[in-house]
Amino acid sequence: GQQLNQSPQSMFIQEGEDVSMNCTSSSIFNTWLWYKQDPGEGPVLLIALYKAGELTSNGRLTAQFGITRKDSFLNISASIPSDVGIYFCAGQRAVRDIFGTGTRLKVLA
Amino acid sequence: SQTIHQWPATLVQPVGSPLSLECTVEGTSNPNLYWYRQAAGRGLQLLFYSVGIGQISSEVPQNLSASRPQDRQFILSSKKLLLSDSGFYLCAWSRGGHGYTFGSGTRLTVV
């Protein structure tokens, strides 16, 4: 099935560094969502974006809804070890959302 | 508040044995329900979704099946497991366009 492309696929960063990742699609979405999956758990919703150009923050996380409505970006500031996990973007559809391929983040203390 | 229960947490089954994974949701009515599978370190593969009792949509043809006997119950089954059925199975629900709530997953190992 269709998946959104996320980059980078994986990344190692030092604790305290800022992190940026993005999600792109060939289709337009009216809502973008970002999830985090801790190891061995189900994904948890972090941020929802409802308007093109919107910038929304949740603690150290900031996400942006691309102006073309075909992409979204997630930034994590001052990373800490518990930020490790897989980050998924998703574009919302009426019944079945389309998920990204995921960005695996590993934080080196 | 809404909660989602998924069990068992881990399962080791021999090849050729049957499978039944159950997922129940509390605190909401008429949710959309989903079954996903995730290979180790990989993305989420949608297997089945349901918009109502008895309504099942299949995304991937395979030896798995799903059923929704009650509004808030979603069951994933197989008559004969294959080695390739190993993975992390996730149930999720959604309603009203506010994203998905996932269960804690079942790690299935077929030996």
Short mmCIF file of C-alpha atoms in Angstrom, two decimals:
data_model
loop_
_atom_site.label_atom_id
_atom_site.label_comp_id
_atom_site.label_asym_id
_atom_site.label_seq_id
_atom_site.Cartn_x
_atom_site.Cartn_y
_atom_site.Cartn_z
CA GLY A 1 0.00 0.00 0.00
CA GLN A 2 0.91 3.66 -0.18
CA GLN A 3 3.47 4.96 2.29
CA LEU A 4 4.89 8.39 2.88
CA ASN A 5 8.64 8.86 2.52
CA GLN A 6 10.52 9.86 5.64
CA SER A 7 14.13 10.98 5.87
CA PRO A 8 16.52 10.27 7.24
CA GLN A 9 15.76 6.57 7.63
CA SER A 10 17.86 6.48 10.79
CA MET A 11 20.18 8.75 12.70
CA PHE A 12 22.60 8.70 15.59
CA ILE A 13 22.97 11.95 17.49
CA GLN A 14 24.70 13.15 20.60
CA GLU A 15 22.66 14.05 23.64
CA GLY A 16 21.88 17.75 23.61
CA GLU A 17 21.84 18.09 19.83
CA ASP A 18 18.85 19.26 17.83
CA VAL A 19 17.20 16.81 15.43
CA SER A 20 15.31 17.42 12.20
CA MET A 21 13.35 14.95 10.12
CA ASN A 22 10.85 15.27 7.32
CA CYS A 23 8.04 13.49 5.58
CA THR A 24 7.03 13.88 1.94
CA SER A 25 4.13 12.74 -0.18
CA SER A 26 3.02 12.88 -3.78
CA SER A 27 -0.53 13.54 -2.54
CA ILE A 28 -2.05 16.42 -0.63
CA PHE A 29 -3.21 15.91 2.94
CA ASN A 30 -5.36 18.22 5.01
CA THR A 31 -4.08 16.85 8.29
CA TRP A 32 -0.61 15.66 9.24
CA LEU A 33 0.21 13.66 12.34
CA TRP A 34 3.45 12.71 14.06
CA TYR A 35 3.84 9.64 16.28
CA LYS A 36 6.67 8.22 18.38
CA GLN A 37 7.13 4.51 18.99
CA ASP A 38 9.21 3.50 21.99
CA PRO A 39 10.97 0.12 21.70
CA GLY A 40 8.48 -2.72 22.23
CA GLU A 41 5.45 -0.43 22.42
CA GLY A 42 2.78 0.91 20.11
CA PRO A 43 3.16 4.37 18.53
CA VAL A 44 1.84 7.33 20.49
CA LEU A 45 0.48 10.51 18.91
CA LEU A 46 2.78 13.50 19.50
CA ILE A 47 1.46 16.34 17.38
CA ALA A 48 -1.42 16.94 14.97
CA LEU A 49 -1.33 19.65 12.29
CA TYR A 50 -4.52 20.87 10.65
CA LYS A 51 -3.59 23.86 8.50
CA ALA A 52 -1.03 24.48 5.76
CA GLY A 53 1.89 26.45 7.14
CA GLU A 54 0.92 25.69 10.73
CA LEU A 55 3.72 25.40 13.29
CA THR A 56 2.87 23.51 16.48
CA SER A 57 4.99 22.73 19.52
CA ASN A 58 4.76 20.08 22.22
CA GLY A 59 7.54 20.63 24.73
CA ARG A 60 10.86 20.20 22.92
CA LEU A 61 9.09 19.02 19.78
CA THR A 62 8.04 21.35 16.98
CA ALA A 63 6.24 20.23 13.85
CA GLN A 64 5.32 22.15 10.72
CA PHE A 65 2.67 21.53 8.09
CA GLY A 66 4.27 22.26 4.71
CA ILE A 67 2.75 25.05 2.67
CA THR A 68 2.19 22.75 -0.31
CA ARG A 69 0.34 20.29 1.97
CA LYS A 70 2.59 17.55 0.60
CA ASP A 71 5.15 17.55 3.37
CA SER A 72 5.73 17.98 7.08
CA PHE A 73 8.73 18.47 9.34
CA LEU A 74 9.51 17.51 12.92
CA ASN A 75 12.24 19.08 15.02
CA ILE A 76 13.44 17.95 18.44
CA SER A 77 15.52 20.38 20.42
CA ALA A 78 18.18 19.45 22.98
CA SER A 79 17.74 15.69 22.55
CA ILE A 80 17.84 13.40 25.57
CA PRO A 81 18.30 9.61 25.78
CA SER A 82 14.55 8.95 26.13
CA ASP A 83 13.99 10.46 22.68
CA VAL A 84 15.22 7.16 21.23
CA GLY A 85 12.60 5.37 19.14
CA ILE A 86 10.94 5.40 15.76
CA TYR A 87 9.13 8.54 14.62
CA PHE A 88 6.28 8.11 12.15
CA CYS A 89 4.47 10.76 10.19
CA ALA A 90 0.96 10.12 8.89
CA GLY A 91 -1.33 11.85 6.46
CA GLN A 92 -4.96 11.64 7.42
CA ARG A 93 -7.59 10.12 5.16
CA ALA A 94 -11.30 9.62 5.79
CA VAL A 95 -10.97 6.07 7.08
CA ARG A 96 -7.41 4.89 6.76
CA ASP A 97 -4.47 7.15 7.42
CA ILE A 98 -1.28 6.76 5.40
CA PHE A 99 1.85 6.23 7.52
CA GLY A 100 5.42 7.10 6.72
CA THR A 101 8.30 4.67 6.53
CA GLY A 102 9.66 5.92 9.87
CA THR A 103 12.81 7.60 11.15
CA ARG A 104 14.75 5.63 13.74
CA LEU A 105 16.47 7.88 16.25
CA LYS A 106 19.31 6.76 18.50
CA VAL A 107 20.72 9.15 21.05
CA LEU A 108 24.26 8.74 22.32
CA ALA A 109 24.70 9.89 25.88
CA SER B 1 -11.38 7.89 29.13
CA GLN B 2 -10.72 5.65 26.18
CA THR B 3 -8.43 2.65 26.49
CA ILE B 4 -7.38 -0.13 24.18
CA HIS B 5 -6.45 -3.61 25.34
CA GLN B 6 -4.46 -6.05 23.29
CA TRP B 7 -3.36 -9.51 24.32
CA PRO B 8 -1.30 -11.54 24.68
CA ALA B 9 1.85 -9.42 24.88
CA THR B 10 4.06 -12.20 23.56
CA LEU B 11 3.31 -15.46 21.83
CA VAL B 12 5.44 -18.31 20.52
CA GLN B 13 3.59 -20.65 18.18
CA PRO B 14 4.70 -23.59 16.03
CA VAL B 15 4.34 -23.50 12.27
CA GLY B 16 0.94 -24.77 11.20
CA SER B 17 -0.80 -23.90 14.46
CA PRO B 18 -3.82 -21.56 14.65
CA LEU B 19 -3.72 -17.97 15.86
CA SER B 20 -6.17 -15.71 17.63
CA LEU B 21 -5.23 -12.21 18.77
CA GLU B 22 -7.85 -10.09 20.46
CA CYS B 23 -8.22 -6.34 20.78
CA THR B 24 -10.89 -4.47 22.72
CA VAL B 25 -11.60 -0.78 23.10
CA GLU B 26 -13.29 0.91 26.04
CA GLY B 27 -14.78 4.34 26.45
CA THR B 28 -15.93 5.00 22.90
CA SER B 29 -18.52 3.69 20.48
CA ASN B 30 -18.43 2.88 16.78
CA PRO B 31 -14.66 3.30 16.42
CA ASN B 32 -12.70 2.47 13.30
CA LEU B 33 -10.44 -0.46 14.15
CA TYR B 34 -7.16 -1.51 12.57
CA TRP B 35 -4.64 -4.36 12.62
CA TYR B 36 -1.03 -3.58 11.67
CA ARG B 37 2.06 -5.75 11.46
CA GLN B 38 5.58 -4.48 11.96
CA ALA B 39 8.72 -6.40 11.09
CA ALA B 40 11.72 -5.76 13.36
CA GLY B 41 12.85 -2.15 13.01
CA ARG B 42 10.57 -1.56 10.06
CA GLY B 43 7.44 0.40 9.21
CA LEU B 44 3.77 -0.29 9.82
CA GLN B 45 1.97 -2.58 7.40
CA LEU B 46 -1.81 -2.28 7.48
CA LEU B 47 -3.43 -5.72 7.44
CA PHE B 48 -7.14 -5.09 8.06
CA TYR B 49 -9.47 -2.30 9.05
CA SER B 50 -13.11 -2.15 10.05
CA VAL B 51 -15.61 0.70 10.12
CA GLY B 52 -18.38 -1.29 11.80
CA ILE B 53 -19.56 -4.64 13.12
CA GLY B 54 -19.02 -7.37 10.56
CA GLN B 55 -17.33 -4.96 8.10
CA ILE B 56 -13.75 -5.96 7.31
CA SER B 57 -11.46 -4.52 4.65
CA SER B 58 -8.31 -6.45 3.78
CA GLU B 59 -5.21 -4.66 2.62
CA VAL B 60 -2.84 -7.57 2.10
CA PRO B 61 -3.89 -11.01 0.78
CA GLN B 62 -2.39 -13.67 3.03
CA ASN B 63 -3.32 -16.47 5.39
CA LEU B 64 -4.61 -14.09 8.05
CA SER B 65 -8.21 -13.04 8.60
CA ALA B 66 -10.00 -10.56 10.84
CA SER B 67 -13.41 -10.38 12.43
CA ARG B 68 -15.39 -7.79 14.36
CA PRO B 69 -18.08 -9.64 16.29
CA GLN B 70 -18.87 -6.67 18.54
CA ASP B 71 -18.58 -2.91 18.16
CA ARG B 72 -15.43 -2.64 20.25
CA GLN B 73 -13.82 -6.03 19.61
CA PHE B 74 -11.44 -6.84 16.79
CA ILE B 75 -9.90 -10.28 16.31
CA LEU B 76 -7.00 -11.35 14.11
CA SER B 77 -6.86 -15.03 13.21
CA SER B 78 -5.03 -17.63 11.21
CA LYS B 79 -5.85 -21.27 10.63
CA LYS B 80 -2.22 -22.26 9.98
CA LEU B 81 0.71 -20.02 10.85
CA LEU B 82 3.73 -19.61 8.59
CA LEU B 83 7.24 -18.62 9.62
CA SER B 84 6.72 -15.37 7.73
CA ASP B 85 3.83 -14.48 10.05
CA SER B 86 6.31 -13.63 12.82
CA GLY B 87 6.29 -9.98 13.77
CA PHE B 88 4.90 -7.31 16.05
CA TYR B 89 1.13 -6.99 15.71
CA LEU B 90 -0.55 -3.75 16.65
CA CYS B 91 -4.22 -2.97 17.06
CA ALA B 92 -5.43 0.63 16.83
CA TRP B 93 -8.66 2.61 16.92
CA SER B 94 -9.70 6.01 15.65
CA ARG B 95 -12.80 8.17 15.67
CA GLY B 96 -13.49 11.65 14.51
CA GLY B 97 -10.22 12.30 12.74
CA HIS B 98 -8.03 12.79 15.79
CA GLY B 99 -5.35 10.29 14.95
CA TYR B 100 -4.94 6.69 16.02
CA THR B 101 -4.59 5.20 19.47
CA PHE B 102 -2.49 2.07 19.36
CA GLY B 103 -2.43 -0.91 21.69
CA SER B 104 0.78 -2.10 23.29
CA GLY B 105 1.26 -4.82 20.70
CA THR B 106 1.73 -8.58 20.51
CA ARG B 107 5.10 -9.98 19.61
CA LEU B 108 4.49 -13.21 17.68
CA THR B 109 7.28 -15.67 17.01
CA VAL B 110 6.48 -18.62 14.78
CA VAL B 111 8.95 -21.47 15.25
#
